[in-house]
Short mmCIF file of C-alpha atoms in Angstrom, two decimals:
data_model
loop_
_atom_site.label_atom_id
_atom_site.label_comp_id
_atom_site.label_asym_id
_atom_site.label_seq_id
_atom_site.Cartn_x
_atom_site.Cartn_y
_atom_site.Cartn_z
CA MET A 1 90.12 -36.52 -135.01
CA ALA A 2 88.51 -38.63 -132.03
CA LEU A 3 86.22 -36.50 -129.88
CA ASP A 4 85.82 -37.20 -126.25
CA PRO A 5 82.82 -39.25 -125.88
CA LYS A 6 82.06 -37.33 -122.05
CA ILE A 7 81.97 -34.26 -124.13
CA LEU A 8 79.79 -35.37 -126.71
CA GLU A 9 77.55 -36.92 -124.12
CA GLN A 10 77.58 -33.56 -122.16
CA LEU A 11 76.58 -31.43 -125.14
CA ARG A 12 73.62 -33.64 -125.83
CA GLN A 13 72.26 -33.13 -122.07
CA GLU A 14 73.01 -29.88 -121.95
CA PRO A 15 69.92 -28.32 -120.13
CA ASP A 16 69.42 -24.92 -121.80
CA MET A 17 70.08 -26.18 -125.53
CA PRO A 18 67.77 -27.83 -127.77
CA GLU A 19 68.83 -31.18 -127.84
CA LEU A 20 71.73 -31.54 -130.81
CA ASP A 21 71.88 -34.33 -133.24
CA LEU A 22 75.72 -33.85 -133.95
CA GLY A 23 75.81 -36.89 -136.64
CA TRP A 24 77.88 -34.96 -138.68
CA LEU A 25 80.60 -35.23 -136.33
CA GLY A 26 83.32 -37.71 -137.25
CA ALA A 27 81.61 -38.24 -140.63
CA GLN A 28 84.70 -37.34 -142.60
CA THR A 29 86.02 -39.74 -145.45
CA ALA A 30 89.54 -39.43 -144.88
CA PRO A 31 90.39 -38.61 -141.28
CA GLY A 32 94.07 -37.54 -140.15
CA MET A 33 94.23 -35.31 -143.29
CA ALA A 34 97.26 -32.94 -143.04
CA ALA A 35 98.16 -31.43 -146.01
CA LYS A 36 101.42 -29.46 -146.44
CA PRO A 37 102.39 -26.63 -148.52
CA GLY A 38 105.14 -27.39 -151.33
CA ARG A 39 107.34 -24.91 -152.76
CA ARG A 40 104.49 -23.39 -154.70
CA GLY A 41 102.18 -23.03 -151.74
CA LEU A 42 99.55 -24.81 -150.55
CA THR A 43 98.07 -25.62 -154.21
CA LEU A 44 95.51 -27.86 -155.22
CA ALA A 45 98.14 -30.45 -155.85
CA GLU A 46 99.29 -30.32 -152.35
CA ILE A 47 95.63 -31.29 -151.14
CA ASN A 48 94.58 -33.70 -154.00
CA VAL A 49 95.80 -36.83 -151.76
CA GLY A 50 93.54 -39.60 -150.93
CA ASP A 51 89.95 -39.85 -151.90
CA TYR A 52 90.19 -35.99 -152.26
CA GLY A 53 92.31 -36.11 -155.33
CA ASP A 54 90.43 -39.10 -156.92
CA ALA A 55 88.17 -37.04 -159.60
CA PRO A 56 85.31 -39.94 -160.50
CA GLU A 57 85.15 -41.40 -164.03
CA ARG A 58 81.83 -40.57 -163.73
CA THR A 59 79.13 -38.70 -161.47
CA ASP A 60 75.22 -38.72 -161.29
CA HIS A 61 74.68 -37.54 -157.99
CA ASN A 62 73.39 -34.00 -159.44
CA THR A 63 73.75 -32.00 -156.31
CA ILE A 64 76.10 -29.74 -155.19
CA ARG A 65 77.87 -32.19 -152.90
CA ILE A 66 82.04 -31.22 -153.53
CA ARG A 67 84.08 -34.24 -153.99
CA GLY A 68 85.38 -35.47 -150.88
CA SER A 69 82.50 -34.33 -148.88
CA VAL A 70 79.85 -37.00 -147.46
CA PRO A 71 76.40 -37.26 -149.40
CA SER A 72 73.59 -35.86 -147.61
CA PRO A 73 70.27 -37.98 -147.57
CA ASN A 74 68.49 -34.27 -147.74
CA ALA A 75 70.42 -32.89 -150.90
CA VAL A 76 68.46 -32.06 -153.93
CA ARG A 77 69.34 -31.88 -157.35
CA ILE A 78 70.10 -28.83 -158.79
CA GLY A 79 70.66 -30.15 -162.56
CA TYR A 80 72.00 -32.62 -164.51
CA PHE A 81 76.06 -31.91 -164.83
CA ILE A 82 77.97 -34.00 -167.50
CA PRO A 83 78.40 -37.42 -165.92
CA ASN A 84 81.63 -38.62 -167.59
CA LYS A 85 84.98 -37.09 -166.45
CA GLY A 86 86.50 -37.39 -169.78
CA ASP A 87 83.95 -35.21 -171.69
CA ILE A 88 85.55 -32.26 -169.49
CA TRP A 89 88.91 -32.90 -168.11
CA SER A 90 92.33 -31.64 -168.53
CA ASP A 91 94.86 -33.17 -166.29
CA ASN A 92 96.64 -29.60 -166.07
CA SER A 93 93.31 -27.62 -164.68
CA GLY A 94 94.34 -27.45 -161.39
CA ARG A 95 98.01 -26.06 -162.16
CA ILE A 96 96.48 -23.76 -164.65
CA TYR A 97 94.06 -22.47 -162.03
CA GLU A 98 96.86 -21.89 -159.82
CA GLU A 99 98.75 -19.91 -162.28
CA ALA A 100 96.36 -17.79 -163.58
CA VAL A 101 95.18 -16.96 -159.63
CA GLN A 102 98.77 -15.88 -159.18
CA ARG A 103 99.42 -14.03 -162.54
CA GLN A 104 96.25 -11.86 -162.77
CA TRP A 105 97.02 -8.00 -163.14
CA SER A 106 94.95 -4.93 -163.63
CA SER A 107 94.43 -2.97 -166.66
CA ALA A 108 94.04 -0.11 -164.57
CA THR A 109 97.56 -0.14 -162.75
CA ASP A 110 99.79 -2.40 -164.55
CA ILE A 111 99.81 -0.91 -167.96
CA PRO A 112 102.14 2.30 -167.90
CA TRP A 113 99.44 3.99 -169.80
CA ASP A 114 101.59 7.48 -169.59
CA THR A 115 103.78 5.97 -171.87
CA ILE A 116 101.10 6.16 -174.56
CA LYS A 117 102.08 9.30 -177.00
CA PRO A 118 100.08 10.88 -180.16
CA LEU A 119 100.73 8.75 -182.91
CA PRO A 120 100.19 9.48 -186.80
CA ASP A 121 96.38 9.19 -187.61
CA VAL A 122 96.52 6.27 -189.76
CA VAL A 123 99.03 4.46 -186.92
CA GLU A 124 96.45 5.48 -184.09
CA GLU A 125 93.24 4.48 -185.97
CA ALA A 126 95.06 1.03 -187.12
CA ILE A 127 95.68 0.12 -183.75
CA CYS A 128 92.38 1.14 -182.52
CA GLN A 129 90.91 -1.24 -185.26
CA ILE A 130 92.86 -4.13 -183.97
CA CYS A 131 91.67 -2.87 -180.69
CA THR A 132 87.82 -3.25 -181.65
CA PHE A 133 88.54 -6.52 -182.85
CA LEU A 134 90.30 -8.15 -180.29
CA THR A 135 87.04 -6.58 -178.02
CA GLU A 136 84.74 -8.71 -180.01
CA VAL A 137 87.01 -11.72 -180.02
CA GLU A 138 87.43 -11.71 -176.17
CA PHE A 139 83.77 -10.93 -175.34
CA VAL A 140 82.85 -14.46 -177.08
CA ALA A 141 85.90 -15.95 -175.50
CA GLY A 142 84.70 -15.17 -172.23
CA ASP A 143 80.82 -15.60 -173.04
CA ALA A 144 81.42 -18.95 -174.36
CA PRO A 145 83.18 -21.16 -171.54
CA GLY A 146 81.08 -19.37 -169.02
CA ARG A 147 78.31 -21.03 -170.45
CA TRP A 148 79.85 -24.57 -169.82
CA ILE A 149 80.23 -23.75 -166.05
CA GLY A 150 76.72 -24.45 -164.74
CA GLN A 151 77.32 -27.68 -166.14
CA ILE A 152 80.41 -29.22 -164.94
CA SER A 153 80.17 -31.30 -161.77
CA PRO A 154 81.70 -30.59 -158.37
CA ASP A 155 83.31 -33.73 -158.45
CA HIS A 156 84.95 -32.13 -161.53
CA PHE A 157 85.73 -28.82 -160.16
CA GLU A 158 89.20 -28.45 -161.21
CA THR A 159 87.88 -27.74 -165.00
CA VAL A 160 85.58 -25.06 -163.49
CA LEU A 161 87.46 -23.36 -161.40
CA PHE A 162 90.16 -23.32 -164.54
CA LEU A 163 86.98 -21.99 -166.51
CA ILE A 164 86.35 -19.33 -164.31
CA THR A 165 90.01 -17.91 -164.34
CA GLN A 166 89.61 -17.68 -168.16
CA VAL A 167 86.34 -15.78 -168.23
CA VAL A 168 88.34 -13.35 -166.04
CA ASP A 169 91.00 -13.27 -168.23
CA GLU A 170 89.10 -12.67 -171.27
CA ALA A 171 86.95 -9.79 -169.26
CA ARG A 172 90.23 -8.02 -168.66
CA HIS A 173 91.55 -8.63 -172.27
CA LEU A 174 88.15 -6.98 -173.10
CA ASP A 175 88.61 -4.21 -170.91
CA VAL A 176 92.02 -3.65 -171.57
CA PHE A 177 91.62 -3.20 -175.23
CA ARG A 178 88.73 -0.86 -175.10
CA LYS A 179 91.03 1.30 -172.78
CA ARG A 180 93.63 1.22 -175.24
CA ALA A 181 91.00 2.34 -178.04
CA LEU A 182 89.59 5.09 -176.06
CA ALA A 183 93.55 6.64 -174.63
CA ASN A 184 94.61 8.39 -177.31
CA GLY A 185 92.09 10.79 -179.11
CA CYS A 186 90.46 7.27 -181.53
CA GLY A 187 88.40 5.09 -180.00
CA LEU A 188 86.59 2.04 -181.39
CA LEU A 189 86.20 1.52 -184.82
CA GLU A 190 84.35 -0.55 -187.26
CA ALA A 191 82.86 -3.48 -185.82
CA GLY A 192 83.38 -7.31 -187.45
CA GLY A 193 79.71 -8.25 -187.06
CA MET A 194 80.80 -11.55 -185.15
CA GLY A 195 82.24 -13.44 -187.92
CA ARG A 196 81.15 -17.38 -188.45
CA ALA A 197 83.92 -18.78 -186.83
CA LEU A 198 83.08 -16.71 -183.68
CA ARG A 199 79.45 -17.50 -184.33
CA ASN A 200 80.53 -21.49 -184.14
CA ILE A 201 82.06 -21.44 -180.58
CA MET A 202 78.71 -19.94 -179.51
CA ASP A 203 76.65 -22.88 -181.37
CA ALA A 204 79.15 -25.89 -179.96
CA LYS A 205 76.84 -28.25 -178.43
CA ASP A 206 79.92 -30.49 -176.99
CA PHE A 207 82.26 -29.28 -174.43
CA SER A 208 85.14 -30.93 -176.36
CA GLU A 209 83.71 -29.38 -179.42
CA MET A 210 83.66 -25.92 -178.09
CA SER A 211 87.17 -26.66 -176.61
CA ALA A 212 89.12 -27.56 -179.71
CA LEU A 213 86.96 -24.35 -181.64
CA MET A 214 87.98 -22.07 -178.88
CA HIS A 215 91.20 -23.18 -177.56
CA LEU A 216 92.99 -25.38 -180.19
CA VAL A 217 92.07 -22.76 -183.59
CA GLY A 218 90.48 -19.43 -181.97
CA GLU A 219 92.82 -19.10 -178.69
CA GLY A 220 95.72 -20.30 -180.92
CA PHE A 221 95.65 -18.20 -182.98
CA VAL A 222 94.76 -15.47 -180.94
CA GLN A 223 97.80 -16.22 -178.75
CA THR A 224 99.97 -15.78 -181.75
CA MET A 225 98.33 -12.73 -182.62
CA PHE A 226 99.40 -11.15 -179.29
CA ARG A 227 102.64 -11.91 -179.46
CA THR A 228 102.90 -10.50 -182.89
CA GLY A 229 101.41 -7.50 -181.08
CA GLU A 230 104.57 -6.79 -179.13
CA PHE A 231 106.43 -6.65 -182.32
CA ILE A 232 103.39 -3.77 -183.68
CA ALA A 233 103.62 -2.04 -180.01
CA THR A 234 104.53 1.40 -180.40
CA ASN A 235 105.14 2.43 -176.62
CA GLU A 236 105.55 0.28 -173.28
CA ALA A 237 101.52 0.25 -172.75
CA GLU A 238 100.86 -1.39 -175.77
CA LYS A 239 104.19 -3.62 -175.23
CA THR A 240 102.97 -4.51 -171.91
CA ILE A 241 99.19 -5.16 -172.65
CA PHE A 242 100.11 -7.96 -175.42
CA GLN A 243 102.91 -9.70 -173.31
CA LEU A 244 100.39 -9.90 -170.36
CA CYS A 245 97.74 -10.91 -172.90
CA ALA A 246 99.85 -13.75 -174.48
CA GLN A 247 100.33 -15.25 -171.40
CA ASP A 248 96.96 -15.51 -170.20
CA GLU A 249 96.34 -16.89 -173.68
CA SER A 250 98.92 -19.79 -173.54
CA ARG A 251 97.29 -21.08 -170.41
CA HIS A 252 94.11 -21.37 -172.11
CA VAL A 253 95.87 -22.97 -175.44
CA GLY A 254 97.69 -25.31 -172.86
CA PHE A 255 93.65 -26.59 -171.01
CA GLY A 256 92.99 -27.06 -174.93
CA VAL A 257 95.80 -29.18 -175.90
CA MET A 258 95.36 -31.38 -172.68
CA HIS A 259 91.79 -31.72 -172.85
CA LEU A 260 92.04 -33.30 -176.07
CA ARG A 261 95.10 -35.40 -175.45
CA TYR A 262 93.10 -36.79 -172.55
CA VAL A 263 89.83 -37.49 -174.55
CA LEU A 264 92.15 -39.31 -177.31
CA GLU A 265 93.72 -41.19 -174.38
CA HIS A 266 90.23 -42.15 -172.79
CA GLN A 267 87.57 -41.85 -175.68
CA PRO A 268 89.86 -43.38 -178.72
CA GLU A 269 86.31 -43.63 -180.59
CA ARG A 270 85.80 -39.76 -180.67
CA ARG A 271 89.09 -39.08 -182.88
CA GLU A 272 86.86 -38.66 -185.89
CA GLU A 273 84.36 -36.52 -184.35
CA PHE A 274 86.85 -34.10 -183.25
CA HIS A 275 87.95 -34.06 -186.93
CA SER A 276 84.60 -33.04 -187.96
CA TYR A 277 85.04 -29.99 -185.67
CA LEU A 278 88.21 -28.93 -186.83
CA ASP A 279 86.78 -29.81 -190.38
CA LYS A 280 84.38 -27.01 -189.30
CA ALA A 281 86.76 -24.46 -187.91
CA GLU A 282 89.03 -24.68 -191.25
CA GLU A 283 86.84 -24.37 -193.98
CA LEU A 284 86.16 -20.77 -192.46
CA PHE A 285 89.37 -19.55 -192.49
CA GLY A 286 89.66 -17.06 -194.92
CA HIS A 287 86.44 -17.54 -195.95
CA PRO A 288 84.61 -14.45 -197.16
CA THR A 289 82.36 -14.63 -193.82
CA SER A 290 84.89 -14.44 -191.92
CA MET A 291 87.14 -12.15 -193.32
CA ASN A 292 87.34 -8.89 -191.30
CA VAL A 293 89.03 -6.63 -193.98
CA ALA A 294 89.66 -3.85 -191.60
CA PHE A 295 91.76 -5.85 -188.90
CA GLN A 296 93.69 -7.47 -191.72
CA GLU A 297 94.39 -3.72 -193.27
CA SER A 298 95.14 -2.57 -190.14
CA LEU A 299 97.64 -5.48 -189.38
CA MET A 300 99.21 -4.86 -192.73
CA ILE A 301 99.37 -1.28 -191.59
CA THR A 302 101.20 -1.75 -188.54
CA LEU A 303 103.35 -4.92 -188.95
CA GLY A 304 104.73 -2.80 -192.04
CA GLY A 305 105.42 0.59 -189.96
CA GLY A 306 102.81 2.21 -193.02
CA ASP A 307 104.25 0.48 -195.46
CA THR A 308 101.58 -1.95 -196.41
CA ASP A 309 103.53 -4.27 -199.30
CA LYS A 310 105.81 -5.07 -196.41
CA GLY A 311 103.03 -5.41 -193.90
CA LEU A 312 101.63 -7.61 -196.10
CA VAL A 313 104.75 -9.84 -196.36
CA MET A 314 104.71 -10.14 -192.49
CA LEU A 315 101.19 -10.85 -192.15
CA MET A 316 101.35 -13.51 -194.42
CA ALA A 317 103.99 -14.87 -192.11
CA LEU A 318 101.84 -14.18 -189.03
CA GLN A 319 99.13 -16.77 -190.70
CA LYS A 320 101.95 -19.15 -191.76
CA LYS A 321 102.73 -19.02 -188.27
CA GLN A 322 99.50 -19.66 -187.18
CA VAL A 323 98.60 -22.82 -189.02
CA THR A 324 102.00 -24.20 -188.02
CA GLU A 325 101.69 -23.96 -184.78
CA TYR A 326 98.01 -25.08 -184.63
CA LEU A 327 98.95 -28.58 -186.15
CA HIS A 328 102.21 -28.87 -183.67
CA ARG A 329 99.94 -28.56 -181.07
CA LEU A 330 97.47 -31.08 -182.61
CA LYS A 331 100.33 -33.32 -183.24
CA VAL A 332 101.28 -33.01 -179.38
CA ALA A 333 98.09 -33.73 -178.15
CA GLY A 334 97.78 -36.98 -180.53
CA MET A 335 95.94 -36.17 -183.49
CA PRO A 336 99.26 -35.98 -186.35
CA GLU A 337 97.30 -36.92 -189.18
CA ARG A 338 95.46 -33.75 -189.01
CA ARG A 339 98.20 -32.13 -191.36
CA GLU A 340 97.00 -34.33 -194.27
CA ARG A 341 93.68 -33.21 -193.83
CA LEU A 342 94.47 -29.63 -192.94
CA HIS A 343 91.59 -27.76 -195.39
CA PRO A 344 93.23 -25.92 -198.56
CA GLY A 345 92.22 -22.64 -197.43
CA MET A 346 94.68 -23.26 -194.41
CA ALA A 347 96.97 -25.05 -196.11
CA MET A 348 97.44 -22.37 -198.65
CA PHE A 349 99.81 -20.48 -195.86
CA LEU A 350 101.74 -23.52 -195.33
CA MET B 1 133.65 -10.60 -165.00
CA PRO B 2 131.62 -14.05 -166.09
CA LYS B 3 131.57 -14.72 -169.64
CA PHE B 4 128.30 -15.20 -171.65
CA PRO B 5 127.39 -17.84 -172.26
CA SER B 6 128.53 -19.58 -169.09
CA ALA B 7 126.81 -20.99 -165.56
CA GLU B 8 128.55 -18.61 -163.64
CA TRP B 9 126.93 -15.77 -165.60
CA PHE B 10 123.30 -16.93 -165.32
CA GLN B 11 123.93 -17.88 -161.77
CA GLU B 12 125.13 -13.87 -161.52
CA VAL B 13 121.92 -12.89 -163.26
CA ARG B 14 119.82 -15.31 -161.27
CA ASP B 15 121.16 -13.70 -157.72
CA VAL B 16 120.06 -10.20 -159.14
CA ALA B 17 116.21 -11.39 -160.23
CA THR B 18 115.51 -13.10 -157.63
CA GLN B 19 116.49 -10.37 -154.81
CA ASN B 20 113.26 -8.81 -152.87
CA ASP B 21 111.55 -11.49 -154.24
CA GLY B 22 111.88 -10.25 -157.92
CA LEU B 23 110.43 -13.49 -159.90
CA ARG B 24 108.16 -14.49 -156.98
CA LYS B 25 105.77 -11.64 -157.41
CA LEU B 26 105.32 -12.62 -160.64
CA GLY B 27 103.91 -16.02 -160.21
CA THR B 28 104.78 -19.49 -160.32
CA CYS B 29 107.12 -20.71 -163.34
CA ASP B 30 107.93 -24.53 -164.19
CA ALA B 31 109.97 -24.88 -167.32
CA VAL B 32 113.38 -25.86 -168.33
CA MET B 33 114.84 -23.37 -170.57
CA GLY B 34 117.74 -24.13 -172.43
CA VAL B 35 119.98 -21.59 -174.29
CA LYS B 36 122.23 -22.02 -177.22
CA VAL B 37 124.87 -19.90 -178.66
CA GLY B 38 126.81 -21.55 -181.41
CA ASP B 39 128.03 -24.79 -180.07
CA GLN B 40 127.55 -24.04 -176.33
CA ALA B 41 124.16 -24.69 -174.39
CA ILE B 42 122.73 -24.01 -170.82
CA GLU B 43 120.33 -25.46 -169.12
CA LEU B 44 117.76 -23.46 -166.70
CA THR B 45 115.39 -25.00 -164.57
CA PHE B 46 112.72 -22.71 -163.22
CA GLU B 47 110.56 -24.54 -160.42
CA ALA B 48 107.95 -22.43 -158.34
CA PHE B 49 109.63 -19.14 -157.94
CA ASP B 50 113.18 -19.79 -158.35
CA LEU B 51 115.93 -20.53 -161.02
CA VAL B 52 116.62 -23.95 -159.27
CA ASN B 53 119.44 -25.35 -161.17
CA ILE B 54 122.00 -23.99 -163.88
CA ARG B 55 124.37 -26.44 -165.84
CA GLU B 56 126.45 -26.54 -168.99
CA ILE B 57 124.98 -29.44 -171.33
CA GLN B 58 125.78 -30.60 -174.63
CA PRO B 59 123.83 -29.28 -177.84
CA ALA B 60 122.20 -32.15 -178.70
CA GLU B 61 120.22 -32.59 -174.88
CA LEU B 62 118.83 -29.59 -176.00
CA ALA B 63 116.00 -32.30 -177.46
CA ASN B 64 114.92 -33.09 -174.32
CA ILE B 65 113.69 -29.83 -172.69
CA ASP B 66 110.66 -27.87 -173.05
CA PHE B 67 112.37 -25.35 -175.43
CA TYR B 68 115.34 -23.30 -175.89
CA LEU B 69 116.52 -19.85 -177.26
CA ASP B 70 118.83 -20.08 -179.95
CA ALA B 71 120.56 -17.31 -182.11
CA PRO B 72 123.75 -16.32 -183.07
CA ILE B 73 126.16 -14.51 -180.66
CA GLU B 74 125.51 -11.40 -182.62
CA THR B 75 122.08 -11.22 -181.70
CA TRP B 76 122.67 -12.52 -177.83
CA ARG B 77 124.96 -9.40 -177.80
CA GLU B 78 122.43 -6.82 -179.09
CA MET B 79 120.05 -7.77 -176.76
CA LEU B 80 121.94 -7.69 -173.62
CA ASP B 81 123.81 -4.65 -174.50
CA ASN B 82 120.09 -3.27 -174.82
CA ILE B 83 119.52 -4.07 -171.64
CA LYS B 84 122.69 -2.55 -170.02
CA GLU B 85 121.85 0.76 -171.90
CA HIS B 86 118.39 0.73 -170.85
CA GLY B 87 118.24 -1.21 -167.56
CA LYS B 88 115.36 -3.40 -169.33
CA ALA B 89 115.03 -4.71 -172.95
CA ASP B 90 113.53 -1.60 -174.77
CA LEU B 91 110.46 -2.41 -177.31
CA LYS B 92 112.58 -3.75 -180.52
CA HIS B 93 114.71 -6.36 -177.99
CA THR B 94 112.25 -7.98 -176.10
CA LEU B 95 112.46 -11.95 -176.16
CA ASN B 96 109.26 -11.95 -177.84
CA THR B 97 110.08 -9.24 -180.32
CA ILE B 98 113.24 -11.08 -180.98
CA ASP B 99 111.35 -14.27 -181.50
CA PHE B 100 109.16 -12.84 -183.88
CA LEU B 101 111.62 -11.26 -186.22
CA GLU B 102 114.31 -14.28 -186.19
CA PRO B 103 113.09 -16.02 -189.26
CA GLU B 104 113.26 -19.43 -187.54
CA GLY B 105 112.23 -18.22 -184.25
CA PHE B 106 114.10 -17.51 -180.95
CA ALA B 107 112.54 -20.22 -179.22
CA LYS B 108 112.64 -23.60 -180.27
CA SER B 109 111.17 -27.14 -179.34
CA ASN B 110 110.09 -30.29 -181.03
CA ASP B 111 107.31 -29.84 -178.87
CA GLN B 112 105.09 -26.79 -179.49
CA SER B 113 102.73 -27.21 -176.30
CA ARG B 114 106.20 -27.22 -174.27
CA LYS B 115 107.04 -24.26 -176.38
CA ASP B 116 104.05 -22.47 -175.36
CA LEU B 117 105.55 -22.17 -171.90
CA PHE B 118 107.99 -19.62 -173.21
CA TYR B 119 105.07 -17.57 -173.72
CA ARG B 120 103.17 -18.52 -170.64
CA TYR B 121 105.83 -17.24 -168.65
CA LEU B 122 107.52 -14.38 -170.90
CA GLN B 123 107.12 -12.14 -168.06
CA THR B 124 109.42 -14.30 -165.69
CA PHE B 125 111.82 -14.93 -168.41
CA GLN B 126 111.64 -11.09 -169.46
CA ARG B 127 112.39 -10.07 -166.02
CA PHE B 128 115.43 -12.41 -165.65
CA PHE B 129 117.09 -10.99 -168.83
CA ASP B 130 116.47 -7.58 -167.65
CA ALA B 131 118.20 -8.35 -164.32
CA SER B 132 121.60 -8.92 -166.66
CA ALA B 133 121.81 -5.06 -166.71
CA GLN B 134 123.38 -5.05 -163.50
CA VAL B 135 125.54 -7.65 -164.24
CA GLU B 136 129.51 -7.20 -165.75
CA THR B 137 129.46 -9.35 -168.82
CA ASP B 138 131.89 -10.10 -170.68
CA PHE B 139 131.25 -11.59 -174.09
CA ALA B 140 133.21 -14.66 -175.63
CA THR B 141 134.93 -13.85 -179.07
CA PRO B 142 132.95 -15.93 -181.82
CA GLN B 143 135.31 -18.53 -183.70
CA PRO B 144 136.29 -17.44 -186.86
CA VAL B 145 133.87 -19.83 -189.44
#
């Protein structure tokens, strides 16, 4: 939109005002932009047009300049961002972000807490043990992506927005399982001590490594666990908790699958690197230092409705489903060969 | 009274489910879901906040869509009867619980990533089927084997 030169001149010569620079006027890189809402409203997809939509393959400015704005000669650097788009990108992050914002829920008011009734002690304690485990897992699942947010360039802001929703999701998961544990007379039980599998995620030195370990392995397995949670629920409150958490977790898994696919398509030389990350994760599956006996026994009790033999069979079925779905996701992402390299400790569940 | 499964039945359920922005309140849902009952198949296209297309398809076409729900008519009937009786699925008859209990799963797909859409929008799909509580349903008689 052009400004009338007469008005500009008038502004510059206003006697009681300091002389204005106004150099920023008319600096826009894509004048005439007029994004229109689509069926989903005015989403990131609708405004990602022209230069605004082109996330650069590489970014080196290290300032807070957000994609599409005009460089300022006075800008200071605020850190070193990960420069390569391929290292942090996923083509679905904008859509998942919008979806996450729309599908937020409150553990305080969206869970029918009044449906929780007294349960037999062993069942209540088993549920509380599961909740204890999940609060720890969700703590790490929020902490890990949080560590990477500050390292992603504003030119690649979609990934940042997605990660922020993940942190919020995991915070809610932590609090909802804590609330369930404290809602019916038992409370939190034995801590797992943050097994090596969780430690692995925290130790990741590369974003893609973190994503592989957390989104594909950890959250993939937890998503299956949440879906199973709907089966072990003893009331509407627990059912709602697990259903909503499974939805959230599926978005995180979706990001991980698409990130891996993007990396393999744009940086095919990294394939073996990914295998090494997965090797590290898989060898811990079932390893003594990763075992959480209290969690597994509590699952057996709840799955079997008190019959631990039946519960063991169902737990094995759950683990088979976790491994099968993990391999299917890797196949979709472009790593079908992973099935042949699967660690024996994990392959035994197939 | 529409027969289950048929495009007419799903259209009636859609009309109930979308009343008062029923699906919009849950957030966007973008997935193509199939329903398979015996040798009948229906394709349901969810887009943004609505079920925008319903059509009867050949079972072979299910391979091309995101995922489909597949169970014997007896399972479908038990679920829909339960929804009718309680106004919504009880603890043992939600889509996800049936998915857990069916040996081969209720939701099926050749692509795990597309199948994950079932879990990602679970609340929307559950709300959709729960709306069938307000629809009179005529069940097709299973063909003798």
